[in-house]
XYZ file of C-alpha atoms in Angstrom:
291
model
C 0.000 0.000 0.000
C 1.309 3.434 -0.952
C 0.248 6.860 0.261
C 0.120 9.348 -2.615
C -0.122 13.045 -1.828
C -0.031 15.924 -4.349
C 2.130 18.098 -2.104
C 4.722 15.346 -1.700
C 4.964 14.808 -5.463
C 5.231 18.522 -6.250
C 7.936 18.954 -3.615
C 9.784 15.994 -5.098
C 9.826 17.685 -8.498
C 11.034 20.896 -6.902
C 13.811 18.957 -5.176
C 15.061 17.380 -8.384
C 14.927 20.754 -10.130
C 16.937 22.333 -7.323
C 19.551 19.572 -7.483
C 19.990 20.256 -11.184
C 20.290 23.956 -10.432
C 22.886 23.174 -7.759
C 24.840 21.270 -10.431
C 24.939 24.402 -12.603
C 22.071 23.859 -15.049
C 20.149 26.896 -13.729
C 21.086 30.149 -12.052
C 20.310 32.173 -8.949
C 16.926 33.473 -10.119
C 15.665 29.975 -10.915
C 16.731 28.699 -7.487
C 15.066 31.580 -5.676
C 11.853 31.052 -7.691
C 11.790 27.380 -6.749
C 12.204 28.138 -3.042
C 9.433 30.737 -3.205
C 7.215 28.235 -5.005
C 7.900 25.630 -2.326
C 6.754 28.091 0.334
C 3.568 28.687 -1.641
C 2.933 24.971 -1.949
C 3.416 24.439 1.769
C 0.806 27.105 2.491
C -1.792 25.400 0.257
C -3.715 23.118 2.598
C -5.687 21.513 -0.236
C -2.567 19.757 -1.528
C -1.999 17.892 1.726
C -4.858 15.424 1.237
C -3.550 12.110 -0.053
C -4.882 8.775 -1.204
C -4.013 5.235 -0.093
C -3.236 3.205 -3.210
C -2.843 -0.562 -3.456
C -0.522 -2.292 -5.928
C -2.062 -5.098 -7.983
C -0.680 -7.783 -10.297
C -0.885 -7.641 -14.074
C -3.848 -10.002 -14.366
C -6.059 -7.831 -12.178
C -4.652 -4.496 -13.331
C -4.713 -5.121 -17.069
C -8.063 -6.863 -16.771
C -9.466 -3.521 -15.633
C -7.381 -1.470 -18.089
C -8.079 -3.633 -21.149
C -11.089 -1.622 -22.344
C -9.135 1.637 -22.572
C -5.566 0.371 -23.035
C -5.347 1.387 -26.701
C -6.103 5.017 -25.905
C -3.427 7.677 -26.523
C -0.116 6.665 -24.950
C 3.105 8.537 -25.843
C 5.159 5.423 -25.097
C 3.586 3.565 -28.040
C 5.360 5.677 -30.626
C 8.900 4.711 -29.646
C 9.017 1.028 -30.530
C 7.021 0.585 -33.742
C 9.788 1.915 -36.056
C 12.318 -0.548 -34.571
C 9.872 -3.470 -34.714
C 8.901 -2.691 -38.299
C 12.530 -2.209 -39.360
C 13.776 -5.519 -37.933
C 10.651 -7.567 -38.710
C 10.619 -6.227 -42.249
C 14.274 -7.133 -42.807
C 13.744 -10.816 -41.955
C 12.253 -13.506 -44.221
C 8.669 -14.375 -43.238
C 8.735 -16.783 -40.311
C 7.294 -17.276 -36.856
C 7.318 -14.315 -34.469
C 6.323 -14.237 -30.807
C 4.834 -11.163 -29.162
C 5.487 -11.809 -25.456
C 3.161 -9.866 -23.140
C 1.254 -9.006 -26.295
C -1.565 -7.105 -24.578
C -4.183 -6.040 -27.113
C -1.963 -7.053 -30.029
C -0.386 -3.717 -30.917
C 3.047 -5.163 -31.794
C 1.550 -8.435 -33.034
C -0.290 -6.481 -35.739
C 3.015 -4.963 -36.929
C 4.638 -8.398 -37.039
C 1.745 -9.791 -39.080
C 1.879 -6.799 -41.396
C 5.535 -7.667 -42.058
C 4.514 -11.155 -43.176
C 5.215 -13.239 -40.069
C 3.061 -15.940 -38.503
C 2.324 -14.539 -35.048
C 2.080 -16.169 -31.634
C 0.946 -13.856 -28.844
C 1.278 -14.623 -25.139
C -0.167 -12.592 -22.277
C -1.142 -13.248 -18.661
C -4.387 -11.256 -18.994
C -7.313 -13.070 -20.653
C -9.089 -9.719 -21.012
C -6.228 -8.229 -23.017
C -6.104 -11.345 -25.185
C -9.807 -10.978 -25.976
C -9.043 -7.598 -27.533
C -5.972 -8.983 -29.328
C -8.044 -11.741 -30.960
C -10.510 -9.166 -32.255
C -7.647 -7.149 -33.699
C -5.796 -10.069 -35.307
C -8.045 -13.060 -35.925
C -5.374 -15.161 -37.685
C -2.796 -15.029 -34.873
C -2.313 -17.740 -32.249
C -2.919 -16.112 -28.855
C -2.150 -18.022 -25.658
C -2.462 -17.320 -21.936
C 0.918 -17.502 -20.192
C 3.594 -15.807 -18.113
C 6.853 -14.343 -19.313
C 8.989 -16.706 -17.218
C 7.010 -19.779 -18.376
C 6.117 -19.151 -21.999
C 3.726 -21.729 -23.513
C 5.966 -22.010 -26.577
C 8.240 -24.836 -27.717
C 12.043 -24.650 -27.747
C 13.661 -23.080 -30.838
C 10.240 -22.113 -32.192
C 10.564 -18.491 -33.335
C 12.902 -16.273 -35.333
C 11.775 -13.016 -33.744
C 10.407 -12.083 -30.321
C 8.997 -8.736 -29.233
C 8.182 -7.641 -25.694
C 6.784 -4.160 -25.144
C 6.195 -2.259 -21.889
C 6.097 -5.393 -19.748
C 9.442 -6.241 -18.153
C 9.090 -3.574 -15.455
C 6.234 -5.729 -14.121
C 8.526 -8.706 -13.378
C 10.697 -8.744 -10.245
C 13.623 -10.646 -11.816
C 14.738 -10.264 -15.426
C 17.001 -13.333 -15.515
C 14.362 -16.095 -15.841
C 12.451 -14.062 -18.427
C 15.478 -13.480 -20.654
C 16.383 -17.181 -20.353
C 12.879 -18.011 -21.573
C 13.299 -15.632 -24.487
C 16.541 -17.395 -25.435
C 14.924 -20.839 -25.038
C 12.138 -20.220 -27.573
C 14.439 -18.508 -30.108
C 16.134 -20.296 -32.949
C 19.904 -19.687 -33.303
C 20.432 -16.223 -34.702
C 16.953 -15.153 -33.620
C 16.204 -11.580 -32.600
C 14.624 -10.024 -29.494
C 13.147 -6.512 -29.485
C 12.397 -5.093 -26.038
C 10.701 -1.836 -25.138
C 10.190 -0.937 -21.513
C 9.439 2.082 -19.399
C 12.750 3.660 -18.487
C 13.751 3.205 -14.846
C 13.737 6.979 -14.420
C 10.060 7.034 -15.396
C 9.287 4.176 -13.006
C 10.984 6.198 -10.263
C 8.649 9.095 -11.087
C 5.640 6.765 -10.606
C 4.640 6.917 -14.258
C 2.706 3.727 -13.661
C -0.810 2.882 -14.894
C -3.709 3.627 -12.546
C -6.870 1.527 -12.356
C -10.122 1.759 -10.430
C -11.262 -1.484 -8.862
C -14.967 -2.438 -8.960
C -15.362 -1.163 -5.370
C -14.048 2.269 -6.437
C -10.672 1.978 -4.699
C -7.582 3.111 -6.565
C -4.686 0.865 -7.517
C -1.569 0.837 -9.657
C -0.158 -2.107 -11.535
C 2.875 -3.339 -9.593
C 6.236 -2.398 -11.157
C 9.911 -2.916 -10.414
C 12.734 -0.538 -11.234
C 15.327 -2.258 -13.427
C 18.397 -0.238 -14.318
C 19.797 -0.289 -17.841
C 22.638 -2.496 -16.647
C 20.116 -5.014 -15.284
C 18.697 -5.578 -18.770
C 22.180 -5.883 -20.256
C 23.426 -8.349 -17.618
C 20.306 -10.523 -17.900
C 20.602 -10.584 -21.691
C 24.276 -11.538 -21.680
C 23.696 -14.244 -19.056
C 21.020 -15.758 -21.316
C 23.402 -15.928 -24.270
C 21.997 -12.889 -26.047
C 24.246 -10.212 -27.515
C 23.391 -6.509 -27.649
C 22.801 -5.241 -31.165
C 21.259 -1.909 -30.182
C 20.416 0.003 -27.007
C 18.660 3.359 -27.017
C 17.098 5.548 -24.319
C 15.014 8.170 -26.163
C 13.334 11.097 -24.441
C 10.050 12.823 -25.105
C 10.443 16.144 -26.925
C 10.249 19.197 -24.649
C 6.985 21.162 -24.663
C 6.852 24.186 -26.924
C 5.542 26.384 -24.102
C 5.159 25.887 -20.370
C 1.659 26.359 -18.961
C 0.906 28.646 -16.070
C 0.942 26.865 -12.683
C -2.425 25.545 -11.558
C -3.721 24.922 -8.035
C -5.809 21.948 -9.175
C -4.078 18.562 -8.791
C -6.682 16.922 -11.019
C -8.409 13.576 -10.438
C -6.407 10.762 -8.896
C -6.551 8.757 -12.132
C -4.439 11.474 -13.768
C -1.740 11.453 -11.060
C 1.179 11.967 -11.288
C 0.881 13.457 -14.795
C -1.628 16.118 -13.756
C 0.506 17.010 -10.730
C 3.192 18.295 -13.060
C 0.908 21.256 -13.806
C 1.213 22.398 -10.192
C 4.868 23.295 -10.790
C 5.487 23.396 -14.572
C 8.910 25.092 -14.424
C 10.196 22.644 -11.826
C 8.733 19.748 -13.806
C 10.431 20.915 -16.985
C 13.770 21.304 -15.215
C 13.441 17.945 -13.450
C 12.466 16.007 -16.587
C 14.526 17.618 -19.344
C 16.622 14.951 -21.032
C 15.250 12.142 -18.865
C 14.663 9.063 -21.065
C 11.090 7.910 -21.583
C 11.756 4.284 -22.529
C 14.588 1.840 -23.064
C 14.827 0.093 -26.444
C 16.911 -3.053 -26.847
C 17.673 -5.163 -29.912
C 19.226 -8.483 -28.864
C 20.285 -11.540 -30.847
C 20.856 -15.169 -29.896
C 24.206 -16.478 -31.113
């Protein structure tokens, strides 16, 4: 159980911004403005009311989220070019979309001519995937126990899922097990810096209580070490950032509904948010290959 409070999050952003100012990225005026803003925040009693939030597993969380999962998500735009580039460069074969969700990446693989297997732990997400891609073979399963034979696929994709597993090693070993020699793995995941900022999906349970899907913060080196231990070599590793906003909005006193936290909380302190997040990667992209 976590306790989420708008004031605490806004002060955290201010703190990161001040650390970057202390390191020389901003000057005296910026620092003084941040301290004055902190005093204003502390005087705002409405920001001190928090919410107790439970953490749920992927089956429960994505079961609730399945209906709206395909809504706008800035993270979706990072991986499709890499998936299409690699999938399109390979002869048509068998591709596995691990943690396939509603079939977003599976559809790209099929469009590139591959026979697609999709695996996900959420039956609700798979229902949507089957509607999207009727000819694919979708199966219920976990990432560390894939219901796929040894040496079965030439290409494996896994998007925005590995932060939900506590240990990367057994998952990467499974990826290597189902790959044929020379096979490729394409991984997209929320960057650990975004996980640290609680950029984690929110869901409302049937009783109205709030919850977030449980996540784990894996550093870039954790992915690399797990891949190498599984016999996979690194072909590509990128950590792209979201483009900066064209203009910063005026600060607002409204934290917004809990479902929009922490994204809406950024509007409480837009200058601090911009300073804290500039250059921070949004996702990690990995292209691996089994030797």
